[in-house]
CSV table of C-alpha atoms and ligand atoms in Angstrom, one decimal:
chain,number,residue,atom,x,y,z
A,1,UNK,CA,0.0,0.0,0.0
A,2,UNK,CA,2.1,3.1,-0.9
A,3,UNK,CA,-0.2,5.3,1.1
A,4,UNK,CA,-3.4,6.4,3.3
A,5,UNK,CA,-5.8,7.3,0.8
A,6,UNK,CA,-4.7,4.2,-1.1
A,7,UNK,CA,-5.4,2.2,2.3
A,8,UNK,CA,-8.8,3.5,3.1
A,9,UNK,CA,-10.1,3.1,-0.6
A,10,UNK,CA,-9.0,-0.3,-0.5
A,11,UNK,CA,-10.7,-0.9,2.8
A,12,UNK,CA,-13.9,0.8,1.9
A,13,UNK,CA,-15.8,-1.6,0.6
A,14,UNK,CA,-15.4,-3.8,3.9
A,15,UNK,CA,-16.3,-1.3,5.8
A,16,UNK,CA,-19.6,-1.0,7.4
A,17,UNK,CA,-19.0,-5.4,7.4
A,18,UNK,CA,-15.9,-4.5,10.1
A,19,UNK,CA,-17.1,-1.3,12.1
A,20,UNK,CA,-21.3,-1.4,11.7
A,21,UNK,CA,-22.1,-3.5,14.3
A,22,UNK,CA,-24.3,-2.9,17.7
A,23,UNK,CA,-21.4,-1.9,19.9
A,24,UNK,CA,-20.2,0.8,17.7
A,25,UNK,CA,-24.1,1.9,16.9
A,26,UNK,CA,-24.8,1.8,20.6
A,27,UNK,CA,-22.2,4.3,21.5
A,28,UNK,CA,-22.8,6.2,18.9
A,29,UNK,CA,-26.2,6.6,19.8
A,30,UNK,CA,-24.9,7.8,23.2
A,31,UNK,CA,-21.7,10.4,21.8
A,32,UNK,CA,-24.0,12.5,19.3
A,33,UNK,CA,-27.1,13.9,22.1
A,34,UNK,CA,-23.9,15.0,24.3
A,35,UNK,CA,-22.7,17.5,20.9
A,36,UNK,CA,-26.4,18.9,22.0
A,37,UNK,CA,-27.0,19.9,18.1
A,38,UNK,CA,-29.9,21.5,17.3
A,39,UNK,CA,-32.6,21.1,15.0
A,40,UNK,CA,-32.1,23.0,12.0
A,41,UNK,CA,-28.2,23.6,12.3
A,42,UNK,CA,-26.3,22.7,9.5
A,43,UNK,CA,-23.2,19.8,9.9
A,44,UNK,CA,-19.9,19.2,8.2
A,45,UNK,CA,-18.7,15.8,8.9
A,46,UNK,CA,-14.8,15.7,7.6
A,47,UNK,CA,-13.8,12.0,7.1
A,48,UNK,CA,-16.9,10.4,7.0
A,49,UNK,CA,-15.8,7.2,5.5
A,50,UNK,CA,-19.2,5.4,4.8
A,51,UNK,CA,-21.3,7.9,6.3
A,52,UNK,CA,-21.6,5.8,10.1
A,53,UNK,CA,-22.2,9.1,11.7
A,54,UNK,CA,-24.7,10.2,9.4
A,55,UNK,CA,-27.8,8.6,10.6
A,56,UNK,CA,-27.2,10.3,14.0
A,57,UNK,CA,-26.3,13.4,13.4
A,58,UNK,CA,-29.3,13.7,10.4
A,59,UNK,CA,-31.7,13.0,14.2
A,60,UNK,CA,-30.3,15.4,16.1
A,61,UNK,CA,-30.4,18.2,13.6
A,62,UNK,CA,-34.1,17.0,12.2
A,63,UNK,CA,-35.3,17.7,8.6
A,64,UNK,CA,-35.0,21.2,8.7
A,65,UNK,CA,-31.1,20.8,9.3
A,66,UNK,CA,-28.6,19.5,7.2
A,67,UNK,CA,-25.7,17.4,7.2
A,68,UNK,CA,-22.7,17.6,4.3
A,69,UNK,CA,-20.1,14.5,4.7
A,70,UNK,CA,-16.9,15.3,3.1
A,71,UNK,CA,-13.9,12.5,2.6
A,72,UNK,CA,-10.5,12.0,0.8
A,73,UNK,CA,-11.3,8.7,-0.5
A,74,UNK,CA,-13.1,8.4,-3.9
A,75,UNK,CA,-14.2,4.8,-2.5
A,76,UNK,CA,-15.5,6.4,0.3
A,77,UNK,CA,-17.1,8.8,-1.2
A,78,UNK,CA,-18.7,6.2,-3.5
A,79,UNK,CA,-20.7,4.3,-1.3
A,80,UNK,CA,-21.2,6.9,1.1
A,81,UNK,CA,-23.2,8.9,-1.6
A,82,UNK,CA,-25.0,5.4,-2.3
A,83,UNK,CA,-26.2,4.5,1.0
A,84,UNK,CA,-27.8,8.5,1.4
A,85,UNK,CA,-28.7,9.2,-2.8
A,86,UNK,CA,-32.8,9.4,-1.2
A,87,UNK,CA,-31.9,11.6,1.7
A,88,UNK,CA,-32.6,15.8,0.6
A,89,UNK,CA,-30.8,16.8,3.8
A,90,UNK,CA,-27.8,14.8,3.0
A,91,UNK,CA,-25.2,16.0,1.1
A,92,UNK,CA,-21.7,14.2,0.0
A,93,UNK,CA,-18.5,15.3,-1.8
A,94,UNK,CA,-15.1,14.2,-2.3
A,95,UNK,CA,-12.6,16.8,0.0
A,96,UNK,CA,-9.6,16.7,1.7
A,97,UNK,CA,-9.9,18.6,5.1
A,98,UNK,CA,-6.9,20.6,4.7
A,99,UNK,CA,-8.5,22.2,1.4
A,100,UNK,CA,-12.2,22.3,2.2
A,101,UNK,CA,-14.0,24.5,-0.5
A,102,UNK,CA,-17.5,25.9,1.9
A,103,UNK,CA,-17.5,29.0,2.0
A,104,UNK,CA,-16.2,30.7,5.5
A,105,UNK,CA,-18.8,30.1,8.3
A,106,UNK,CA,-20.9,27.7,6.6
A,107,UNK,CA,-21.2,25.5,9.5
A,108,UNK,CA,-23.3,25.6,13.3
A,109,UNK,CA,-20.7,22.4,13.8
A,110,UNK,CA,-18.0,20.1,13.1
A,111,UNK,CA,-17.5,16.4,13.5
A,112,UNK,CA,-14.5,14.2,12.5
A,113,UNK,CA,-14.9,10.8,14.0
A,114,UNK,CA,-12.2,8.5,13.6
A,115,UNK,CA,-10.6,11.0,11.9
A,116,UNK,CA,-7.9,13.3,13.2
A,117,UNK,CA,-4.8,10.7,14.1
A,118,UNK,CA,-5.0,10.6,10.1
A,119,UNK,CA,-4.5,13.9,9.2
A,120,UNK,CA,-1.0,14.4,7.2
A,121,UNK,CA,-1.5,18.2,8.0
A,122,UNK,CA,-3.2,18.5,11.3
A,123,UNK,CA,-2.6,22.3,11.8
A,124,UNK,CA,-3.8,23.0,7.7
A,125,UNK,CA,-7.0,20.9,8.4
A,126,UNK,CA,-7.6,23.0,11.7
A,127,UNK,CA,-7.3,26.0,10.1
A,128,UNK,CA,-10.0,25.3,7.8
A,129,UNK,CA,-12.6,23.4,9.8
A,130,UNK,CA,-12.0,27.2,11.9
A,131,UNK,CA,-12.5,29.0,8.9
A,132,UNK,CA,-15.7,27.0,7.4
A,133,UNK,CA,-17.2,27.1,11.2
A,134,UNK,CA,-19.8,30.1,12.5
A,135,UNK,CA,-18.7,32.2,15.5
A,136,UNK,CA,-19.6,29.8,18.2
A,137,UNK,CA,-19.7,27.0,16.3
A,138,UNK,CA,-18.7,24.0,17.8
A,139,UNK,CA,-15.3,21.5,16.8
A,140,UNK,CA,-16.5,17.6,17.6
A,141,UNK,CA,-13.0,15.1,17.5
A,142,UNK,CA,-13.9,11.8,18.7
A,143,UNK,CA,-13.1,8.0,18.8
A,144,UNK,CA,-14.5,5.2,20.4
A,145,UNK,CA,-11.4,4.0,21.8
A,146,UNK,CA,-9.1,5.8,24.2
A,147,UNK,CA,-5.6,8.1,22.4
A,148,UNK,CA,-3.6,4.8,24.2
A,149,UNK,CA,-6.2,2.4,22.4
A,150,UNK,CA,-6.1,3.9,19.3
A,151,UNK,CA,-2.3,3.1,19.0
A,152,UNK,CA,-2.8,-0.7,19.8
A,153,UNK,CA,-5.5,-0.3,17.4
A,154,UNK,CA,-3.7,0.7,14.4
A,155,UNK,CA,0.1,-0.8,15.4
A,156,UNK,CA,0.0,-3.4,12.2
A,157,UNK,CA,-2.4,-1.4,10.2
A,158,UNK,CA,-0.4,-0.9,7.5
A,159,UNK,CA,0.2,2.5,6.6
A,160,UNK,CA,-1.5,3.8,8.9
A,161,UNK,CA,0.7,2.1,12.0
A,162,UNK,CA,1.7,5.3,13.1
A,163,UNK,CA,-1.3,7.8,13.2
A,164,UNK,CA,-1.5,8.4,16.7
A,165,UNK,CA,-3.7,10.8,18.5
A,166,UNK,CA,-1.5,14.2,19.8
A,167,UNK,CA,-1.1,14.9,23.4
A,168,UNK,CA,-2.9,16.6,25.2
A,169,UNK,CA,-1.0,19.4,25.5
A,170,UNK,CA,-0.1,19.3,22.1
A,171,UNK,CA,-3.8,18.8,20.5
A,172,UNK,CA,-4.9,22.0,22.7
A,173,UNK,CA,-1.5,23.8,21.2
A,174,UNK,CA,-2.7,23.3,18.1
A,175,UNK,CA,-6.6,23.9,18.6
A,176,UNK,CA,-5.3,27.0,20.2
A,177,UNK,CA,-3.3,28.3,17.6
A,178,UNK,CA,-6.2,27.5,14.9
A,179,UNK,CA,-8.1,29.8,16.9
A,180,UNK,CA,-10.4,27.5,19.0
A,181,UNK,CA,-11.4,27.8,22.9
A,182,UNK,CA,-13.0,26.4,25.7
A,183,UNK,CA,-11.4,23.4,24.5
A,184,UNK,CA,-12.6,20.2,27.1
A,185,UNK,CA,-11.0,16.6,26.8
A,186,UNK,CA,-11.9,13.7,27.6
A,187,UNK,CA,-9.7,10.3,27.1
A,188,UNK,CA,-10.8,7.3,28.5
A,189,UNK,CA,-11.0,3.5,28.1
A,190,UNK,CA,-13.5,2.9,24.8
A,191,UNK,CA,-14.0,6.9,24.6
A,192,UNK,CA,-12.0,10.5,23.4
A,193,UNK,CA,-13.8,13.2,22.6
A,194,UNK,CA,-12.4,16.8,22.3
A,195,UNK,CA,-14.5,19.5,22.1
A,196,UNK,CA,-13.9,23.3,21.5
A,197,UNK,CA,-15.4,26.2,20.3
A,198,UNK,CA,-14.9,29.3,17.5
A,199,UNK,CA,-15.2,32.7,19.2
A,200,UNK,CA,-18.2,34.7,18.8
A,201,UNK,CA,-16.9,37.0,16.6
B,301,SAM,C1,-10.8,5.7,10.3
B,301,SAM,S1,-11.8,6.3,9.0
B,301,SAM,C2,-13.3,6.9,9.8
B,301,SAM,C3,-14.4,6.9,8.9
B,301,SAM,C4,-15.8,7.2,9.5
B,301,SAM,N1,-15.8,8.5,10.2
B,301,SAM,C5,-16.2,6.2,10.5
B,301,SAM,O1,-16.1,6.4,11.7
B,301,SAM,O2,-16.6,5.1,10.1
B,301,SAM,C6,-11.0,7.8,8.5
B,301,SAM,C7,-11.6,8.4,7.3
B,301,SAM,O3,-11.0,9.7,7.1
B,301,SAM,C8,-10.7,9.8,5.7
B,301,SAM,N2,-9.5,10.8,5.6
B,301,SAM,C9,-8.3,10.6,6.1
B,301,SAM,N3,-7.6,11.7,5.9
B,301,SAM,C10,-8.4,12.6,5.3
B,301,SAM,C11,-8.2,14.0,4.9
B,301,SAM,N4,-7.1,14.6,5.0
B,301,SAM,N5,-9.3,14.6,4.3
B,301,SAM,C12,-10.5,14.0,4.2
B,301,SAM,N6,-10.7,12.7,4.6
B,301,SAM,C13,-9.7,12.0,5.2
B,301,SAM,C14,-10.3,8.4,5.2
B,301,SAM,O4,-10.5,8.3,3.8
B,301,SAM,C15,-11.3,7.6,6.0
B,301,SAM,O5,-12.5,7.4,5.3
């Protein structure tokens, strides 16, 4: 595999076989009320893979809100825009998150879940998931595994072995610097989720 995109194109179509099952479904049920959307905000989830998320964030934000899934992967994207072709409040495109093309503050909210260990240009992607956010709109990193669990997790994944989670110190460095506060934490067995904020402006 000579490199990421390559690997998660080539795993796409085993996807929601490995990860859609009822222990991933039941704590996503449970992660997406705590990101208290509301209805009729409008959602960018960056690295959506197969769209998992979708399903839950498409409840909380009900059918006068929308939800636009973006991912690298053409793969991805594929069968992403497959599974949600009937949905009007979906939409799906092909992006890389350090180049997103919304315009600025397009967004009540940001997700990337299972996402942000794989990003080549962390402080680039920040920049814009700041930029295509609203004042007060809200940054949502998570995983359903702790930052230690995620390395066990991806150790012989190919090339992906050593996309790793950043400290703590270092992930609020860089939220910081991409111009995020009230940045809260939370890393624990089967669970990280980050969550910060764009000023009001
Ligand atoms: C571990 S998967 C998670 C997929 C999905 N969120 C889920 O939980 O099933 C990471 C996804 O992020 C995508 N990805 C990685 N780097 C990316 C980037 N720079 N821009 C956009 N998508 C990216 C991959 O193609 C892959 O679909």
């Amino acid at each position: 595999m000579k490199n990421r995109k390559d690997y998660f194109n080539a795993s796409a179509v085993t996807w929601d076989q490995r990860y859609q099952n009822r222990a991933l479904a039941d704590f996503i049920g449970q992660l997406v009320p705590t990101f208290n959307l509301k209805p009729g905000q409008r959602v960018l989830d960056v690295g959506t893979g197969t769209g998992i998320l979708i399903p839950y964030l498409l409840k909380a934000v009900g059918s006068t809100g929308h939800v636009t899934a973006v991912d690298y992967a053409e793969k991805m994207v594929e069968i992403c825009k497959a599974k949600y072709a009937n949905i009007p409040n979906v939409s799906v495109a092909l992006q890389q998150a350090e180049n997103l093309d919304f315009y600025p503050e397009s967004f009540d909210a940001v997700t990337c879940f299972g996402l942000f260990p794989h990003l080549e240009d962390k402080e680039a992607a920040l920049k814009q998931l700041n930029r295509v956010l609203k004042p007060g709109g809200k940054l949502i990193i998570a995983h359903a595994l702790s930052s230690e669990e995620i390395k066990a997790h991806h150790r012989n994944a190919s090339v992906v072995a050593q996309d790793t989670l950043p400290s703590e110190a270092e992930m609020r460095r860089l939220l910081k610097q991409a111009g995020f506060i009230g940045i809260k934490i939370t890393d624990e067995p089967g669970c990280y989720v980050c969550l910060s904020t764009k000023p009001q402006a």
